JSON list of C-alpha atoms in Angstrom, two decimals:
[
{"chain": "I", "resi": 1, "resn": "UNK", "atom": "CA", "xyz": [-30.03, 100.05, -164.62]},
{"chain": "I", "resi": 2, "resn": "UNK", "atom": "CA", "xyz": [-30.25, 99.08, -161.74]},
{"chain": "I", "resi": 3, "resn": "UNK", "atom": "CA", "xyz": [-27.32, 96.98, -160.46]},
{"chain": "I", "resi": 4, "resn": "UNK", "atom": "CA", "xyz": [-27.92, 94.16, -157.60]},
{"chain": "I", "resi": 5, "resn": "UNK", "atom": "CA", "xyz": [-24.86, 93.68, -155.79]},
{"chain": "I", "resi": 6, "resn": "UNK", "atom": "CA", "xyz": [-23.94, 90.86, -153.24]},
{"chain": "I", "resi": 7, "resn": "UNK", "atom": "CA", "xyz": [-21.87, 90.04, -150.37]},
{"chain": "I", "resi": 8, "resn": "UNK", "atom": "CA", "xyz": [-18.86, 88.22, -150.93]},
{"chain": "I", "resi": 9, "resn": "UNK", "atom": "CA", "xyz": [-16.59, 86.46, -148.43]},
{"chain": "I", "resi": 10, "resn": "UNK", "atom": "CA", "xyz": [-14.16, 87.98, -146.59]},
{"chain": "I", "resi": 11, "resn": "UNK", "atom": "CA", "xyz": [-11.43, 86.56, -148.28]},
{"chain": "I", "resi": 12, "resn": "UNK", "atom": "CA", "xyz": [-8.61, 88.92, -146.42]},
{"chain": "I", "resi": 13, "resn": "UNK", "atom": "CA", "xyz": [-9.82, 87.58, -142.96]},
{"chain": "I", "resi": 14, "resn": "UNK", "atom": "CA", "xyz": [-10.30, 83.53, -144.51]},
{"chain": "I", "resi": 15, "resn": "UNK", "atom": "CA", "xyz": [-6.47, 84.11, -145.62]},
{"chain": "I", "resi": 16, "resn": "UNK", "atom": "CA", "xyz": [-5.42, 85.13, -142.23]},
{"chain": "I", "resi": 17, "resn": "UNK", "atom": "CA", "xyz": [-6.97, 82.22, -140.38]},
{"chain": "I", "resi": 18, "resn": "UNK", "atom": "CA", "xyz": [-5.35, 79.35, -142.45]},
{"chain": "I", "resi": 19, "resn": "UNK", "atom": "CA", "xyz": [-2.08, 81.01, -142.76]},
{"chain": "I", "resi": 20, "resn": "UNK", "atom": "CA", "xyz": [0.78, 79.60, -142.06]},
{"chain": "I", "resi": 21, "resn": "UNK", "atom": "CA", "xyz": [4.11, 80.64, -142.79]},
{"chain": "I", "resi": 22, "resn": "UNK", "atom": "CA", "xyz": [3.45, 84.59, -144.58]},
{"chain": "I", "resi": 23, "resn": "UNK", "atom": "CA", "xyz": [2.21, 87.76, -143.35]},
{"chain": "I", "resi": 24, "resn": "UNK", "atom": "CA", "xyz": [-1.06, 89.19, -143.84]},
{"chain": "I", "resi": 25, "resn": "UNK", "atom": "CA", "xyz": [-1.17, 92.67, -143.88]},
{"chain": "I", "resi": 26, "resn": "UNK", "atom": "CA", "xyz": [-4.72, 94.56, -144.47]},
{"chain": "I", "resi": 27, "resn": "UNK", "atom": "CA", "xyz": [-5.10, 98.01, -145.47]},
{"chain": "I", "resi": 28, "resn": "UNK", "atom": "CA", "xyz": [-8.55, 99.87, -144.64]},
{"chain": "I", "resi": 29, "resn": "UNK", "atom": "CA", "xyz": [-10.11, 103.56, -145.65]},
{"chain": "I", "resi": 30, "resn": "UNK", "atom": "CA", "xyz": [-12.08, 105.05, -142.80]},
{"chain": "I", "resi": 31, "resn": "UNK", "atom": "CA", "xyz": [-13.06, 107.95, -142.49]},
{"chain": "I", "resi": 32, "resn": "UNK", "atom": "CA", "xyz": [-14.60, 108.40, -138.89]},
{"chain": "I", "resi": 33, "resn": "UNK", "atom": "CA", "xyz": [-12.98, 106.63, -135.87]},
{"chain": "I", "resi": 34, "resn": "UNK", "atom": "CA", "xyz": [-9.96, 105.77, -137.48]},
{"chain": "I", "resi": 35, "resn": "UNK", "atom": "CA", "xyz": [-7.58, 104.52, -135.22]},
{"chain": "I", "resi": 36, "resn": "UNK", "atom": "CA", "xyz": [-9.99, 102.12, -132.70]},
{"chain": "I", "resi": 37, "resn": "UNK", "atom": "CA", "xyz": [-11.92, 100.90, -136.51]},
{"chain": "I", "resi": 38, "resn": "UNK", "atom": "CA", "xyz": [-8.13, 99.25, -138.25]},
{"chain": "I", "resi": 39, "resn": "UNK", "atom": "CA", "xyz": [-7.23, 97.58, -134.52]},
{"chain": "I", "resi": 40, "resn": "UNK", "atom": "CA", "xyz": [-10.72, 96.16, -134.18]},
{"chain": "I", "resi": 41, "resn": "UNK", "atom": "CA", "xyz": [-10.27, 94.85, -138.40]},
{"chain": "I", "resi": 42, "resn": "UNK", "atom": "CA", "xyz": [-6.86, 94.00, -137.06]},
{"chain": "I", "resi": 43, "resn": "UNK", "atom": "CA", "xyz": [-7.14, 91.28, -134.46]},
{"chain": "I", "resi": 44, "resn": "UNK", "atom": "CA", "xyz": [-10.75, 90.73, -135.69]},
{"chain": "I", "resi": 45, "resn": "UNK", "atom": "CA", "xyz": [-8.77, 89.14, -138.54]},
{"chain": "I", "resi": 46, "resn": "UNK", "atom": "CA", "xyz": [-6.05, 87.86, -137.24]},
{"chain": "I", "resi": 47, "resn": "UNK", "atom": "CA", "xyz": [-3.82, 90.40, -139.17]},
{"chain": "I", "resi": 48, "resn": "UNK", "atom": "CA", "xyz": [-0.03, 91.27, -138.66]},
{"chain": "I", "resi": 49, "resn": "UNK", "atom": "CA", "xyz": [-0.14, 94.66, -139.78]},
{"chain": "I", "resi": 50, "resn": "UNK", "atom": "CA", "xyz": [-3.11, 96.88, -141.16]},
{"chain": "I", "resi": 51, "resn": "UNK", "atom": "CA", "xyz": [-2.29, 100.61, -142.98]},
{"chain": "I", "resi": 52, "resn": "UNK", "atom": "CA", "xyz": [-5.16, 102.59, -142.31]},
{"chain": "I", "resi": 53, "resn": "UNK", "atom": "CA", "xyz": [-6.05, 106.08, -144.07]},
{"chain": "I", "resi": 54, "resn": "UNK", "atom": "CA", "xyz": [-8.56, 108.25, -143.25]},
{"chain": "I", "resi": 55, "resn": "UNK", "atom": "CA", "xyz": [-10.01, 109.15, -146.42]},
{"chain": "I", "resi": 56, "resn": "UNK", "atom": "CA", "xyz": [-12.19, 112.00, -145.72]},
{"chain": "I", "resi": 57, "resn": "UNK", "atom": "CA", "xyz": [-9.00, 114.59, -145.55]},
{"chain": "I", "resi": 58, "resn": "UNK", "atom": "CA", "xyz": [-8.60, 116.43, -149.02]},
{"chain": "I", "resi": 59, "resn": "UNK", "atom": "CA", "xyz": [-5.39, 115.91, -150.99]},
{"chain": "I", "resi": 60, "resn": "UNK", "atom": "CA", "xyz": [-4.24, 112.95, -149.99]},
{"chain": "I", "resi": 61, "resn": "UNK", "atom": "CA", "xyz": [-5.57, 108.67, -150.82]},
{"chain": "I", "resi": 62, "resn": "UNK", "atom": "CA", "xyz": [-8.02, 108.71, -153.69]},
{"chain": "I", "resi": 63, "resn": "UNK", "atom": "CA", "xyz": [-7.34, 110.93, -156.72]},
{"chain": "I", "resi": 64, "resn": "UNK", "atom": "CA", "xyz": [-4.20, 111.96, -155.06]},
{"chain": "I", "resi": 65, "resn": "UNK", "atom": "CA", "xyz": [0.18, 111.02, -155.71]},
{"chain": "I", "resi": 66, "resn": "UNK", "atom": "CA", "xyz": [0.27, 111.22, -151.70]},
{"chain": "I", "resi": 67, "resn": "UNK", "atom": "CA", "xyz": [-0.73, 109.63, -148.61]},
{"chain": "I", "resi": 68, "resn": "UNK", "atom": "CA", "xyz": [-0.80, 109.81, -145.18]},
{"chain": "I", "resi": 69, "resn": "UNK", "atom": "CA", "xyz": [-1.21, 106.19, -143.28]},
{"chain": "I", "resi": 70, "resn": "UNK", "atom": "CA", "xyz": [-1.35, 104.66, -139.55]},
{"chain": "I", "resi": 71, "resn": "UNK", "atom": "CA", "xyz": [0.71, 101.53, -139.96]},
{"chain": "I", "resi": 72, "resn": "UNK", "atom": "CA", "xyz": [-0.70, 99.27, -136.94]},
{"chain": "I", "resi": 73, "resn": "UNK", "atom": "CA", "xyz": [0.84, 95.93, -135.21]},
{"chain": "I", "resi": 74, "resn": "UNK", "atom": "CA", "xyz": [-0.43, 93.51, -132.08]},
{"chain": "I", "resi": 75, "resn": "UNK", "atom": "CA", "xyz": [3.04, 95.55, -131.43]},
{"chain": "I", "resi": 76, "resn": "UNK", "atom": "CA", "xyz": [2.90, 99.06, -132.32]},
{"chain": "I", "resi": 77, "resn": "UNK", "atom": "CA", "xyz": [1.68, 102.32, -134.33]},
{"chain": "I", "resi": 78, "resn": "UNK", "atom": "CA", "xyz": [3.54, 103.57, -136.75]},
{"chain": "I", "resi": 79, "resn": "UNK", "atom": "CA", "xyz": [2.20, 106.63, -138.28]},
{"chain": "I", "resi": 80, "resn": "UNK", "atom": "CA", "xyz": [3.83, 107.61, -141.92]},
{"chain": "I", "resi": 81, "resn": "UNK", "atom": "CA", "xyz": [2.93, 112.05, -142.21]},
{"chain": "I", "resi": 82, "resn": "UNK", "atom": "CA", "xyz": [1.44, 112.90, -145.54]},
{"chain": "I", "resi": 83, "resn": "UNK", "atom": "CA", "xyz": [4.45, 111.63, -148.44]},
{"chain": "I", "resi": 84, "resn": "UNK", "atom": "CA", "xyz": [4.38, 110.14, -151.28]},
{"chain": "I", "resi": 85, "resn": "UNK", "atom": "CA", "xyz": [2.64, 107.10, -152.64]},
{"chain": "I", "resi": 86, "resn": "UNK", "atom": "CA", "xyz": [5.77, 105.75, -152.88]},
{"chain": "I", "resi": 87, "resn": "UNK", "atom": "CA", "xyz": [7.65, 106.67, -149.38]},
{"chain": "I", "resi": 88, "resn": "UNK", "atom": "CA", "xyz": [4.31, 105.40, -148.10]},
{"chain": "I", "resi": 89, "resn": "UNK", "atom": "CA", "xyz": [4.76, 101.90, -149.46]},
{"chain": "I", "resi": 90, "resn": "UNK", "atom": "CA", "xyz": [8.55, 101.77, -148.66]},
{"chain": "I", "resi": 91, "resn": "UNK", "atom": "CA", "xyz": [7.37, 102.45, -144.86]},
{"chain": "I", "resi": 92, "resn": "UNK", "atom": "CA", "xyz": [5.06, 99.13, -145.35]},
{"chain": "I", "resi": 93, "resn": "UNK", "atom": "CA", "xyz": [8.11, 97.16, -146.85]},
{"chain": "I", "resi": 94, "resn": "UNK", "atom": "CA", "xyz": [9.89, 98.69, -143.44]},
{"chain": "I", "resi": 95, "resn": "UNK", "atom": "CA", "xyz": [7.20, 97.36, -141.41]},
{"chain": "I", "resi": 96, "resn": "UNK", "atom": "CA", "xyz": [7.19, 93.86, -142.90]},
{"chain": "I", "resi": 97, "resn": "UNK", "atom": "CA", "xyz": [10.66, 93.65, -142.75]},
{"chain": "I", "resi": 98, "resn": "UNK", "atom": "CA", "xyz": [10.63, 94.47, -139.49]},
{"chain": "I", "resi": 99, "resn": "UNK", "atom": "CA", "xyz": [7.51, 91.40, -138.08]},
{"chain": "I", "resi": 100, "resn": "UNK", "atom": "CA", "xyz": [9.18, 89.05, -140.41]},
{"chain": "I", "resi": 101, "resn": "UNK", "atom": "CA", "xyz": [12.55, 89.74, -138.48]},
{"chain": "I", "resi": 102, "resn": "UNK", "atom": "CA", "xyz": [10.30, 89.65, -135.21]},
{"chain": "I", "resi": 103, "resn": "UNK", "atom": "CA", "xyz": [8.83, 86.13, -135.99]},
{"chain": "I", "resi": 104, "resn": "UNK", "atom": "CA", "xyz": [12.28, 84.53, -137.41]},
{"chain": "I", "resi": 105, "resn": "UNK", "atom": "CA", "xyz": [13.77, 85.55, -134.24]},
{"chain": "I", "resi": 106, "resn": "UNK", "atom": "CA", "xyz": [13.54, 82.82, -130.79]},
{"chain": "I", "resi": 107, "resn": "UNK", "atom": "CA", "xyz": [11.34, 82.99, -127.77]},
{"chain": "I", "resi": 108, "resn": "UNK", "atom": "CA", "xyz": [12.56, 84.04, -124.85]},
{"chain": "I", "resi": 109, "resn": "UNK", "atom": "CA", "xyz": [10.82, 82.03, -121.58]}
]
């Protein structure tokens, strides 16, 4: 069997460049230069945040109920050490709330 694949357009980047009031959060699975690659994607795709995990680590991420991630925004880096995927999701939502509050607060001159 031969499976021929074609590249698709980058939907995440398109959404981020057209955004109005919504937050755009990206997710990345990396195996090397994890934080550097994630920061580049954050900037290149104009994301509000990116959640990155190092999929080269055994026992977390794919095929596991546990994960360890880093949440990167333009203002901060939040390390989420190994925990349940439920807890990881809660930490991501905490950052979404923080970003939403930041977006609603008046800009100081």
